[in-house]
Amino acid sequence: VWIYSLEVLDVDQPQVAIEVECSSGTYVRSLAADMAHELGTCGHLGALRRLSSGSFRIEEALPSRGIGKDICSKELAERVIPLRDALPDMQEIRVSHSMAESIGRGRSPGLSELPGGPPPPGRQGRHVKLVRGDRLIAIGLVETGPGRGRGRVKLVRVLGNEN
């Protein structure tokens, strides 16, 4: 795990408020206990609030208590992020209509079958989005084989043509 920044926001004994920017997989509750241990005392997390995750930020979120009451269904529909757009950092591979149908039936496409050729080198073991038009069809894992263009995109989650 990586701690990119840790800032003490407030000290009101016995409580301390901090803001942590960290990598995924960091157990912030364990971090708090470890910090207390290093200071020669005991401690725990009294509250935890995630301010961001990937490309999502708290400023863009809707408060859950307002959904269904203060937010009309039209506004809510306008704020829902399409699945394809919810994964902005994942490489996108566009597929043909026939390939989308084949993927929908569970067939993992070979890298040589993909439009524009196989994903760039170094994509082995990386997830990719398979899309048709503006729809996310599937999420796959690039598995390369010996030689250029060998291998496949192993399907991890198939969403089909209607998502």
mmCIF file of C-alpha atoms in Angstrom:
data_model
loop_
_atom_site.group_PDB
_atom_site.id
_atom_site.type_symbol
_atom_site.label_atom_id
_atom_site.label_comp_id
_atom_site.label_asym_id
_atom_site.label_seq_id
_atom_site.Cartn_x
_atom_site.Cartn_y
_atom_site.Cartn_z
ATOM 1 C CA VAL A 1 0.000 0.000 0.000
ATOM 2 C CA TRP A 2 1.026 3.606 -0.487
ATOM 3 C CA ILE A 3 0.246 6.644 1.643
ATOM 4 C CA TYR A 4 0.550 9.645 -0.684
ATOM 5 C CA SER A 5 -0.336 12.235 1.935
ATOM 6 C CA LEU A 6 -1.504 12.358 5.532
ATOM 7 C CA GLU A 7 -2.658 15.647 7.019
ATOM 8 C CA VAL A 8 -3.733 16.347 10.597
ATOM 9 C CA LEU A 9 -6.874 18.460 10.283
ATOM 10 C CA ASP A 10 -7.854 18.853 13.926
ATOM 11 C CA VAL A 11 -6.727 17.796 17.400
ATOM 12 C CA ASP A 12 -9.363 17.811 20.123
ATOM 13 C CA GLN A 13 -8.001 15.417 22.757
ATOM 14 C CA PRO A 14 -8.535 12.528 22.768
ATOM 15 C CA GLN A 15 -9.689 12.742 19.114
ATOM 16 C CA VAL A 16 -7.569 13.543 16.099
ATOM 17 C CA ALA A 17 -9.024 14.195 12.640
ATOM 18 C CA ILE A 18 -6.799 13.326 9.687
ATOM 19 C CA GLU A 19 -7.142 13.226 5.917
ATOM 20 C CA VAL A 20 -5.322 10.439 4.101
ATOM 21 C CA GLU A 21 -4.658 10.060 0.384
ATOM 22 C CA CYS A 22 -3.715 6.430 -0.221
ATOM 23 C CA SER A 23 -3.614 3.622 -2.754
ATOM 24 C CA SER A 24 -6.392 1.107 -3.114
ATOM 25 C CA GLY A 25 -6.102 -1.770 -0.696
ATOM 26 C CA THR A 26 -5.072 0.464 2.210
ATOM 27 C CA TYR A 27 -6.878 -0.408 5.428
ATOM 28 C CA VAL A 28 -7.304 3.026 6.995
ATOM 29 C CA ARG A 29 -8.708 1.486 10.189
ATOM 30 C CA SER A 30 -5.456 -0.489 10.577
ATOM 31 C CA LEU A 31 -3.461 2.653 9.760
ATOM 32 C CA ALA A 32 -5.134 4.475 12.674
ATOM 33 C CA ALA A 33 -4.416 1.610 15.080
ATOM 34 C CA ASP A 34 -0.795 1.389 13.836
ATOM 35 C CA MET A 35 -0.302 5.143 14.320
ATOM 36 C CA ALA A 36 -1.614 4.938 17.888
ATOM 37 C CA HIS A 37 0.680 1.967 18.584
ATOM 38 C CA GLU A 38 3.720 3.886 17.267
ATOM 39 C CA LEU A 39 2.790 6.772 19.575
ATOM 40 C CA GLY A 40 2.824 4.355 22.510
ATOM 41 C CA THR A 41 -0.902 4.371 23.110
ATOM 42 C CA CYS A 42 -4.009 2.670 21.822
ATOM 43 C CA GLY A 43 -6.543 4.019 19.395
ATOM 44 C CA HIS A 44 -9.114 3.230 16.801
ATOM 45 C CA LEU A 45 -11.038 4.866 14.011
ATOM 46 C CA GLY A 46 -14.136 6.654 15.225
ATOM 47 C CA ALA A 47 -15.390 7.557 11.745
ATOM 48 C CA LEU A 48 -14.351 6.963 8.151
ATOM 49 C CA ARG A 49 -15.512 8.932 5.127
ATOM 50 C CA ARG A 50 -14.259 8.188 1.620
ATOM 51 C CA LEU A 51 -13.818 11.458 -0.282
ATOM 52 C CA SER A 52 -12.831 9.898 -3.605
ATOM 53 C CA SER A 53 -12.336 6.575 -5.312
ATOM 54 C CA GLY A 54 -10.688 6.438 -8.717
ATOM 55 C CA SER A 55 -12.239 9.186 -10.821
ATOM 56 C CA PHE A 56 -15.245 9.604 -8.525
ATOM 57 C CA ARG A 57 -15.339 12.566 -6.112
ATOM 58 C CA ILE A 58 -17.640 13.287 -3.170
ATOM 59 C CA GLU A 59 -18.472 16.696 -4.673
ATOM 60 C CA GLU A 60 -20.182 14.923 -7.586
ATOM 61 C CA ALA A 61 -22.239 12.588 -5.398
ATOM 62 C CA LEU A 62 -25.900 12.842 -4.519
ATOM 63 C CA PRO A 63 -26.773 12.550 -0.841
ATOM 64 C CA SER A 64 -28.537 9.204 -0.358
ATOM 65 C CA ARG A 65 -31.117 10.720 1.993
ATOM 66 C CA GLY A 66 -32.312 13.013 -0.807
ATOM 67 C CA ILE A 67 -32.773 10.348 -3.462
ATOM 68 C CA GLY A 68 -36.449 9.683 -3.962
ATOM 69 C CA LYS A 69 -37.536 12.693 -1.921
ATOM 70 C CA ASP A 70 -35.826 15.890 -2.984
ATOM 71 C CA ILE A 71 -34.402 14.656 -6.280
ATOM 72 C CA CYS A 72 -36.926 14.117 -9.057
ATOM 73 C CA SER A 73 -36.530 11.015 -11.201
ATOM 74 C CA LYS A 74 -35.564 13.118 -14.241
ATOM 75 C CA GLU A 75 -32.677 14.775 -12.383
ATOM 76 C CA LEU A 76 -31.591 11.415 -10.974
ATOM 77 C CA ALA A 77 -31.659 9.833 -14.444
ATOM 78 C CA GLU A 78 -29.490 12.691 -15.742
ATOM 79 C CA ARG A 79 -26.931 12.107 -12.970
ATOM 80 C CA VAL A 80 -26.585 8.317 -13.363
ATOM 81 C CA ILE A 81 -23.290 7.476 -15.069
ATOM 82 C CA PRO A 82 -23.512 4.935 -17.918
ATOM 83 C CA LEU A 83 -21.475 1.785 -17.173
ATOM 84 C CA ARG A 84 -19.095 2.531 -20.052
ATOM 85 C CA ASP A 85 -18.283 5.968 -18.621
ATOM 86 C CA ALA A 86 -17.920 4.679 -15.053
ATOM 87 C CA LEU A 87 -14.560 3.108 -15.988
ATOM 88 C CA PRO A 88 -12.714 6.064 -17.560
ATOM 89 C CA ASP A 89 -9.179 4.753 -16.996
ATOM 90 C CA MET A 90 -9.790 1.350 -18.579
ATOM 91 C CA GLN A 91 -8.707 0.917 -22.212
ATOM 92 C CA GLU A 92 -11.669 0.669 -24.557
ATOM 93 C CA ILE A 93 -11.831 -1.691 -27.521
ATOM 94 C CA ARG A 94 -14.660 -1.219 -30.011
ATOM 95 C CA VAL A 95 -16.103 -4.405 -31.484
ATOM 96 C CA SER A 96 -18.338 -5.154 -34.461
ATOM 97 C CA HIS A 97 -21.979 -6.140 -34.199
ATOM 98 C CA SER A 98 -21.196 -9.806 -34.910
ATOM 99 C CA MET A 99 -18.326 -9.815 -32.387
ATOM 100 C CA ALA A 100 -20.626 -8.239 -29.762
ATOM 101 C CA GLU A 101 -23.170 -11.019 -30.341
ATOM 102 C CA SER A 102 -20.421 -13.632 -30.051
ATOM 103 C CA ILE A 103 -19.156 -12.066 -26.803
ATOM 104 C CA GLY A 104 -22.758 -11.981 -25.528
ATOM 105 C CA ARG A 105 -22.828 -15.773 -25.960
ATOM 106 C CA GLY A 106 -19.648 -16.052 -23.858
ATOM 107 C CA ARG A 107 -16.966 -16.341 -26.554
ATOM 108 C CA SER A 108 -13.634 -14.733 -25.624
ATOM 109 C CA PRO A 109 -12.243 -12.912 -28.683
ATOM 110 C CA GLY A 110 -8.741 -13.609 -29.913
ATOM 111 C CA LEU A 111 -6.410 -10.608 -29.915
ATOM 112 C CA SER A 112 -5.952 -10.949 -33.689
ATOM 113 C CA GLU A 113 -9.746 -10.588 -34.145
ATOM 114 C CA LEU A 114 -9.906 -7.182 -32.504
ATOM 115 C CA PRO A 115 -10.332 -4.081 -34.649
ATOM 116 C CA GLY A 116 -7.041 -2.227 -34.971
ATOM 117 C CA GLY A 117 -5.106 -5.308 -33.875
ATOM 118 C CA PRO A 118 -4.160 -6.398 -30.385
ATOM 119 C CA PRO A 119 -3.895 -4.000 -27.446
ATOM 120 C CA PRO A 120 -0.519 -2.257 -27.053
ATOM 121 C CA PRO A 121 2.376 -4.210 -25.514
ATOM 122 C CA GLY A 122 2.324 -4.293 -21.738
ATOM 123 C CA ARG A 123 -1.435 -4.816 -21.542
ATOM 124 C CA GLN A 124 -0.992 -8.463 -20.435
ATOM 125 C CA GLY A 125 -3.035 -8.985 -17.298
ATOM 126 C CA ARG A 126 -4.840 -5.650 -17.711
ATOM 127 C CA HIS A 127 -8.598 -5.207 -17.898
ATOM 128 C CA VAL A 128 -10.200 -3.728 -21.014
ATOM 129 C CA LYS A 129 -13.713 -2.585 -21.899
ATOM 130 C CA LEU A 130 -15.314 -4.173 -24.959
ATOM 131 C CA VAL A 131 -17.875 -1.743 -26.395
ATOM 132 C CA ARG A 132 -20.340 -1.619 -29.277
ATOM 133 C CA GLY A 133 -21.555 1.864 -30.124
ATOM 134 C CA ASP A 134 -22.082 3.616 -26.792
ATOM 135 C CA ARG A 135 -22.746 0.396 -24.852
ATOM 136 C CA LEU A 136 -20.396 -1.548 -22.624
ATOM 137 C CA ILE A 137 -20.668 -5.169 -23.803
ATOM 138 C CA ALA A 138 -18.109 -6.831 -21.530
ATOM 139 C CA ILE A 139 -15.032 -6.429 -19.368
ATOM 140 C CA GLY A 140 -12.137 -8.683 -20.223
ATOM 141 C CA LEU A 141 -8.607 -9.512 -19.152
ATOM 142 C CA VAL A 142 -5.852 -9.428 -21.789
ATOM 143 C CA GLU A 143 -3.995 -12.730 -21.996
ATOM 144 C CA THR A 144 -1.167 -12.740 -24.518
ATOM 145 C CA GLY A 145 0.349 -15.809 -26.116
ATOM 146 C CA PRO A 146 3.637 -16.404 -27.934
ATOM 147 C CA GLY A 147 4.056 -14.223 -31.035
ATOM 148 C CA ARG A 148 2.447 -10.957 -32.085
ATOM 149 C CA GLY A 149 -1.352 -10.881 -31.929
ATOM 150 C CA ARG A 150 -1.556 -14.226 -30.154
ATOM 151 C CA GLY A 151 -3.720 -14.603 -27.105
ATOM 152 C CA ARG A 152 -7.216 -13.500 -26.199
ATOM 153 C CA VAL A 153 -9.352 -11.235 -24.096
ATOM 154 C CA LYS A 154 -10.654 -13.535 -21.364
ATOM 155 C CA LEU A 155 -14.176 -12.445 -20.482
ATOM 156 C CA VAL A 156 -14.526 -11.407 -16.845
ATOM 157 C CA ARG A 157 -18.035 -9.943 -16.943
ATOM 158 C CA VAL A 158 -20.437 -10.069 -19.896
ATOM 159 C CA LEU A 159 -23.118 -7.408 -19.860
ATOM 160 C CA GLY A 160 -24.634 -8.090 -23.270
ATOM 161 C CA ASN A 161 -26.137 -5.585 -25.630
ATOM 162 C CA GLU A 162 -28.766 -4.250 -23.234
ATOM 163 C CA ASN A 163 -27.198 -2.536 -20.189
#
